[in-house]
Short mmCIF file of C-alpha atoms and ligand atoms in Angstrom, two decimals:
data_model
loop_
_atom_site.label_atom_id
_atom_site.label_comp_id
_atom_site.label_asym_id
_atom_site.label_seq_id
_atom_site.Cartn_x
_atom_site.Cartn_y
_atom_site.Cartn_z
CA MET A 1 0.00 0.00 0.00
CA SER A 2 1.15 3.50 -0.74
CA SER A 3 3.41 5.17 1.75
CA LEU A 4 1.35 8.31 1.10
CA VAL A 5 -1.60 7.01 3.09
CA PRO A 6 -0.51 8.34 6.50
CA ASP A 7 0.28 11.78 5.03
CA ASP A 8 -3.09 11.97 3.31
CA VAL A 9 -4.81 10.96 6.54
CA ALA A 10 -2.85 13.63 8.40
CA ALA A 11 -4.07 16.28 5.94
CA ALA A 12 -7.72 15.19 6.40
CA LEU A 13 -7.36 15.25 10.21
CA ASP A 14 -5.76 18.67 10.18
CA GLU A 15 -9.09 20.20 9.07
CA HIS A 16 -10.43 19.28 12.52
CA GLY A 17 -7.39 20.30 14.56
CA LEU A 18 -6.49 16.62 14.95
CA ILE A 19 -3.15 14.98 14.27
CA GLN A 20 -1.92 11.59 13.24
CA ARG A 21 -0.09 10.01 16.20
CA GLY A 22 1.90 7.28 14.47
CA GLY A 23 0.94 3.69 13.84
CA PHE A 24 2.19 0.21 13.16
CA SER A 25 1.29 -3.14 11.63
CA PHE A 26 0.02 -5.73 14.08
CA ASP A 27 2.10 -8.85 14.34
CA GLU A 28 1.06 -12.44 14.93
CA ARG A 29 1.22 -12.13 18.73
CA ASP A 30 -1.08 -9.10 18.85
CA ASP A 31 -4.68 -9.33 19.84
CA ALA A 32 -5.64 -7.16 16.86
CA PRO A 33 -9.22 -5.85 16.81
CA PRO A 34 -11.42 -6.44 13.77
CA GLY A 35 -10.95 -4.25 10.74
CA ARG A 36 -13.64 -2.93 8.44
CA PHE A 37 -14.96 -6.31 7.27
CA GLY A 38 -14.72 -8.16 10.58
CA ASP A 39 -11.40 -9.91 10.01
CA ARG A 40 -8.38 -9.12 12.14
CA ALA A 41 -7.09 -5.61 11.26
CA LYS A 42 -3.63 -5.51 9.70
CA SER A 43 -2.55 -2.09 10.95
CA VAL A 44 -3.52 0.87 13.12
CA LEU A 45 -3.01 4.61 12.87
CA LEU A 46 -3.62 6.64 16.02
CA VAL A 47 -5.46 9.95 15.97
CA GLY A 48 -5.12 12.55 18.67
CA GLN A 49 -4.37 16.06 19.68
CA ALA A 50 -1.41 18.18 20.70
CA GLY A 51 -2.51 20.83 23.14
CA ALA A 52 -6.11 21.98 22.73
CA ALA A 53 -6.00 22.39 18.91
CA PRO A 54 -9.33 20.60 18.24
CA TRP A 55 -11.22 22.75 20.78
CA PRO A 56 -12.39 25.59 18.42
CA HIS A 57 -13.48 22.97 15.85
CA PHE A 58 -15.38 21.08 18.54
CA LEU A 59 -17.05 24.29 19.81
CA ARG A 60 -18.27 25.24 16.33
CA TRP A 61 -19.89 21.80 16.05
CA ARG A 62 -21.20 21.91 19.65
CA VAL A 63 -23.43 24.98 19.12
CA ARG A 64 -25.44 23.02 16.55
CA GLN A 65 -26.08 20.14 18.98
CA PRO A 66 -28.71 19.76 21.71
CA ASP A 67 -27.62 21.25 25.05
CA ASN A 68 -28.19 17.97 26.87
CA LEU A 69 -26.06 15.86 24.51
CA LYS A 70 -24.14 13.22 26.50
CA ASN A 71 -20.35 12.89 26.00
CA PRO A 72 -20.17 15.62 23.33
CA LEU A 73 -16.39 15.45 22.77
CA ASP A 74 -16.56 11.70 22.21
CA THR A 75 -19.52 12.17 19.87
CA TRP A 76 -17.70 14.84 17.86
CA SER A 77 -14.54 12.71 17.72
CA ARG A 78 -16.45 9.64 16.54
CA GLU A 79 -18.20 11.71 13.90
CA VAL A 80 -15.16 13.42 12.36
CA ILE A 81 -12.77 10.47 12.72
CA GLY A 82 -15.49 8.16 11.39
CA GLU A 83 -15.73 10.30 8.23
CA VAL A 84 -11.96 10.30 7.75
CA ALA A 85 -11.88 6.53 8.30
CA MET A 86 -14.57 5.99 5.70
CA SER A 87 -12.75 8.01 3.06
CA PHE A 88 -9.59 5.93 3.59
CA GLY A 89 -11.28 2.52 3.78
CA ALA A 90 -10.61 2.10 7.49
CA ARG A 91 -12.71 1.35 10.58
CA ALA A 92 -12.67 4.00 13.30
CA VAL A 93 -12.46 3.09 16.97
CA SER A 94 -12.59 5.32 20.04
CA PRO A 95 -10.66 5.31 23.34
CA SER A 96 -14.09 5.12 25.01
CA ASP A 97 -15.20 1.97 23.18
CA THR A 98 -15.74 -0.91 25.57
CA PRO A 99 -14.11 -3.29 26.22
CA TYR A 100 -11.36 -0.70 26.31
CA LEU A 101 -8.79 -0.93 23.56
CA PRO A 102 -5.15 -0.59 24.70
CA PHE A 103 -4.64 2.95 23.37
CA GLN A 104 -1.69 3.73 25.59
CA GLN A 105 0.10 0.51 24.70
CA TRP A 106 -0.50 1.28 21.02
CA ALA A 107 0.78 4.84 21.54
CA MET A 108 3.96 3.64 23.25
CA ARG A 109 4.62 1.44 20.26
CA ALA A 110 3.61 4.04 17.65
CA GLU A 111 5.55 7.00 19.02
CA GLY A 112 8.01 5.41 21.43
CA LEU A 113 6.44 7.22 24.41
CA MET A 114 6.76 6.20 28.06
CA PRO A 115 4.33 6.79 30.96
CA SER A 116 4.87 9.67 33.37
CA PRO A 117 4.45 8.94 37.10
CA LEU A 118 0.82 10.07 36.60
CA GLY A 119 0.04 7.32 34.08
CA ILE A 120 -0.40 9.89 31.29
CA LEU A 121 2.19 9.28 28.56
CA MET A 122 5.01 11.84 28.46
CA HIS A 123 5.66 13.32 25.02
CA PRO A 124 9.07 14.91 24.28
CA GLU A 125 7.44 18.08 22.90
CA TYR A 126 3.84 18.18 24.20
CA GLY A 127 4.67 17.00 27.71
CA LEU A 128 1.42 15.80 29.34
CA TRP A 129 -0.75 18.03 27.12
CA HIS A 130 -1.89 15.56 24.49
CA ALA A 131 -4.49 12.83 24.14
CA TYR A 132 -5.97 10.27 21.79
CA ARG A 133 -9.34 10.83 20.12
CA GLY A 134 -9.52 7.67 18.04
CA ALA A 135 -7.69 5.25 15.80
CA LEU A 136 -8.09 3.96 12.26
CA LEU A 137 -7.91 0.21 11.70
CA PHE A 138 -6.83 -0.86 8.23
CA ASP A 139 -7.19 -4.20 6.47
CA PHE A 140 -3.80 -3.68 4.86
CA ASP A 141 -0.33 -2.75 6.02
CA ILE A 142 0.54 0.93 6.09
CA GLU A 143 4.04 2.10 5.44
CA ILE A 144 5.03 4.09 8.43
CA GLY A 145 8.50 4.28 9.91
CA THR A 146 9.46 2.80 13.27
CA PRO A 147 9.47 5.63 15.83
CA GLN A 148 12.81 6.96 16.92
CA LYS A 149 13.55 6.22 20.54
CA SER A 150 12.82 9.57 22.15
CA ILE A 151 14.21 10.70 25.47
CA HIS A 152 11.88 10.18 28.40
CA LEU A 153 11.78 13.58 30.08
CA CYS A 154 10.62 12.15 33.42
CA ASP A 155 13.95 10.30 33.78
CA ALA A 156 15.82 13.58 34.03
CA CYS A 157 13.23 15.22 36.28
CA ASP A 158 14.62 14.87 39.82
CA ARG A 159 12.10 16.95 41.73
CA LYS A 160 9.01 15.26 40.29
CA PRO A 161 6.66 18.19 41.10
CA CYS A 162 3.82 16.14 39.54
CA MET A 163 3.90 13.90 42.61
CA LYS A 164 3.64 16.77 45.11
CA ALA A 165 0.89 19.18 44.00
CA CYS A 166 -2.25 17.15 44.64
CA PRO A 167 -3.94 18.05 47.97
CA ALA A 168 -5.48 14.56 48.08
CA ASP A 169 -2.21 12.80 47.16
CA ALA A 170 -4.17 10.90 44.53
CA TYR A 171 -1.17 9.90 42.45
CA SER A 172 1.45 7.69 44.03
CA PRO A 173 3.95 5.08 42.80
CA VAL A 174 1.32 2.41 43.53
CA GLY A 175 -1.29 3.96 41.23
CA PHE A 176 -4.09 6.47 41.00
CA ALA A 177 -6.47 6.81 43.97
CA TYR A 178 -9.56 7.45 41.87
CA GLU A 179 -12.03 7.83 44.76
CA ASP A 180 -9.75 10.19 46.71
CA CYS A 181 -9.33 12.36 43.60
CA LEU A 182 -13.08 12.42 42.92
CA GLY A 183 -13.92 13.18 46.56
CA HIS A 184 -11.54 16.11 46.62
CA VAL A 185 -12.52 17.52 43.20
CA ARG A 186 -16.24 17.40 44.08
CA GLY A 187 -15.70 18.70 47.61
CA PRO A 188 -15.51 22.15 49.20
CA ASN A 189 -11.76 22.53 48.55
CA GLY A 190 -11.86 21.25 44.98
CA ALA A 191 -12.45 24.59 43.22
CA PRO A 192 -8.84 24.97 41.96
CA CYS A 193 -9.03 21.50 40.32
CA ARG A 194 -12.51 22.15 38.96
CA THR A 195 -11.51 25.40 37.26
CA GLY A 196 -7.80 24.89 36.57
CA GLY A 197 -7.59 21.14 36.03
CA CYS A 198 -5.52 18.48 37.76
CA LEU A 199 -2.91 20.25 39.92
CA ASP A 200 -0.39 17.41 39.54
CA ARG A 201 -0.67 17.48 35.76
CA ASN A 202 -0.30 21.27 35.80
CA ALA A 203 2.81 21.03 37.99
CA CYS A 204 4.76 19.25 35.21
CA PRO A 205 7.45 21.58 33.85
CA PHE A 206 7.40 20.13 30.31
CA GLY A 207 5.32 20.98 27.24
CA THR A 208 3.84 24.04 28.92
CA ASP A 209 3.28 25.76 25.54
CA TYR A 210 0.68 23.05 24.92
CA ARG A 211 -1.05 23.33 28.30
CA TYR A 212 -4.85 23.28 27.82
CA PRO A 213 -6.52 26.66 28.52
CA SER A 214 -8.54 26.72 31.72
CA GLU A 215 -11.84 26.54 29.78
CA VAL A 216 -10.72 23.20 28.34
CA GLN A 217 -9.39 21.92 31.67
CA THR A 218 -12.71 22.87 33.32
CA PHE A 219 -14.58 20.90 30.64
CA HIS A 220 -12.43 17.76 31.07
CA MET A 221 -12.54 17.90 34.85
CA ALA A 222 -16.34 18.31 34.83
CA SER A 223 -16.67 15.29 32.59
CA PHE A 224 -14.18 13.23 34.65
CA ALA A 225 -15.90 14.12 37.94
CA GLY A 226 -19.46 13.90 36.58
CA LEU A 227 -20.12 17.57 37.30
CA GLY A 228 -21.38 18.51 33.87
C1 B12 B 1 -10.59 3.90 32.27
C2 B12 B 1 -9.75 5.14 32.03
C3 B12 B 1 -9.49 5.98 33.09
C4 B12 B 1 -9.94 5.64 34.51
C5 B12 B 1 -9.02 4.61 35.15
C6 B12 B 1 -7.60 4.52 34.61
C7 B12 B 1 -7.01 3.12 34.90
N1 B12 B 1 -6.80 2.83 36.16
O1 B12 B 1 -6.75 2.36 33.98
C8 B12 B 1 -9.95 7.03 35.20
C9 B12 B 1 -11.40 7.52 35.20
C10 B12 B 1 -9.40 7.08 36.59
C11 B12 B 1 -9.14 7.87 34.21
C12 B12 B 1 -8.75 9.14 34.52
C13 B12 B 1 -8.05 9.94 33.66
N2 B12 B 1 -7.62 9.66 32.43
CO1 B12 B 1 -8.02 8.01 31.60
N3 B12 B 1 -8.55 6.51 30.48
C14 B12 B 1 -9.22 5.44 30.75
C15 B12 B 1 -9.44 4.64 29.45
C16 B12 B 1 -10.83 5.01 28.89
C17 B12 B 1 -9.31 3.14 29.54
C18 B12 B 1 -8.01 2.65 30.26
C19 B12 B 1 -7.91 1.15 30.05
O2 B12 B 1 -8.30 0.38 30.91
N4 B12 B 1 -7.44 0.73 28.86
C20 B12 B 1 -7.38 -0.68 28.52
C21 B12 B 1 -5.95 -1.17 28.71
C22 B12 B 1 -5.86 -2.65 28.25
O3 B12 B 1 -5.16 -0.37 27.81
P1 B12 B 1 -3.67 0.08 28.19
O4 B12 B 1 -3.15 0.93 27.07
O5 B12 B 1 -2.89 -1.11 28.58
O6 B12 B 1 -4.02 0.93 29.49
C23 B12 B 1 -3.09 1.58 30.26
C24 B12 B 1 -3.81 2.58 31.15
O7 B12 B 1 -4.90 1.97 31.80
C25 B12 B 1 -2.68 2.95 32.08
N5 B12 B 1 -3.15 3.45 33.37
C26 B12 B 1 -3.27 2.74 34.48
N6 B12 B 1 -3.69 3.54 35.48
C27 B12 B 1 -3.84 4.77 34.98
C28 B12 B 1 -4.27 5.95 35.57
C29 B12 B 1 -4.36 7.13 34.82
C30 B12 B 1 -4.83 8.38 35.45
C31 B12 B 1 -4.00 7.10 33.42
C32 B12 B 1 -4.10 8.33 32.59
C33 B12 B 1 -3.57 5.88 32.84
C34 B12 B 1 -3.49 4.74 33.63
O8 B12 B 1 -1.89 1.78 32.23
C35 B12 B 1 -2.34 0.79 31.31
C36 B12 B 1 -1.13 0.04 30.85
O9 B12 B 1 -0.30 0.81 30.02
C37 B12 B 1 -8.26 5.22 28.57
C38 B12 B 1 -8.49 5.09 27.06
C39 B12 B 1 -8.06 3.71 26.59
N7 B12 B 1 -8.88 3.08 25.78
O10 B12 B 1 -7.02 3.19 26.98
C40 B12 B 1 -8.16 6.66 29.10
C41 B12 B 1 -6.82 7.36 29.09
C42 B12 B 1 -5.74 6.41 29.58
N8 B12 B 1 -6.98 8.47 30.10
C43 B12 B 1 -6.42 9.52 29.78
C44 B12 B 1 -6.42 10.69 30.58
C45 B12 B 1 -5.74 11.93 29.99
C46 B12 B 1 -6.98 10.69 31.85
C47 B12 B 1 -6.95 11.87 32.83
C48 B12 B 1 -5.53 12.22 33.21
C49 B12 B 1 -7.64 13.12 32.28
C50 B12 B 1 -9.10 12.97 32.02
N9 B12 B 1 -9.53 12.13 31.07
O11 B12 B 1 -9.84 13.61 32.66
C51 B12 B 1 -7.75 11.34 34.04
C52 B12 B 1 -7.05 11.47 35.40
C53 B12 B 1 -7.87 12.31 36.34
C54 B12 B 1 -7.24 13.59 36.73
N10 B12 B 1 -6.85 13.71 37.98
O12 B12 B 1 -7.08 14.47 35.90
C55 B12 B 1 -5.74 9.44 28.43
C56 B12 B 1 -4.22 9.40 28.54
C57 B12 B 1 -3.58 10.20 27.39
C58 B12 B 1 -2.09 10.22 27.47
N11 B12 B 1 -1.53 11.33 27.04
O13 B12 B 1 -1.46 9.27 27.86
C59 B12 B 1 -6.43 8.17 27.79
C60 B12 B 1 -5.54 7.35 26.84
C61 B12 B 1 -7.71 8.68 27.06
C62 B12 B 1 -7.47 9.56 25.85
N12 B12 B 1 -8.58 9.95 25.23
O14 B12 B 1 -6.40 9.91 25.44
N13 B12 B 1 -8.93 7.22 33.04
#
């Protein structure tokens, strides 16, 4: 298959503020999800965002939707990525599809990323300010280079401020204390998290040019904490 496919996909995604986040061909050992016609997919191309670039595109779409629409960002992502998938003969999947697909494992393989102490993958340029909005599953191999091994910024970060800013100490080396985080965010002292986003994530010194604006952080926190 043409090596132009990923570039063409990238151009189509760009119209929505989305970017192509690398990809790979599944090998025999992979538990590959079904492709467009139900057989095991041959390859995957990840779709995501750097910083809050899709936000204005999402907002323009949002004003035309009912106010009470559930999971609007997921709905928008499925709609636009679904259209791109269709025009390239792929099947679109979402990070919210259940059973959950291993998006972070795919991303580590596609872009050579490693997890930060928070569980969010650390990107050498975007820091913690990036995410995945979907993936395209192809029934053929795509020609896409193996990612270069990038430096893992957390290795050189001695102070680890991301482990010290949370008032509920929700992130620790043993994992993420989901209930403690939720209790704090929803509680009387949770206003800074509700309006400014996760304090630990914001304490990271890397990729700050890509930090989501507070409007976007408020939106994500409301959806995470069921406040919307
Ligand atoms: C369920 C889920 C959660 C759960 C539980 C996480 C968990 N313990 O696994 C909860 C609700 C706690 C959660 C929270 C958040 N999540 Co979340 N989550 C997911 C989801 C939908 C499924 C995870 C899963 O089980 N995958 C299936 C397994 C088989 O795949 P995997 O690749 O092996 O999964 C890895 C993760 O589970 C990871 N992991 C384990 N514990 C935790 C904890 C956190 C906080 C994170 C981020 C990852 C993580 O380790 C696994 C092995 O590599 C993924 C999307 C996806 N499909 O993966 C997003 C995902 C991992 N989350 C993401 C994010 C950004 C968050 C938040 C930081 C922000 C937000 N969405 O509001 C919050 C943290 C809250 C805060 N303080 O801000 C991003 C991470 C992007 C990145 N750059 O790496 C993902 C990929 C969604 C996306 N659209 O991009 N999440």
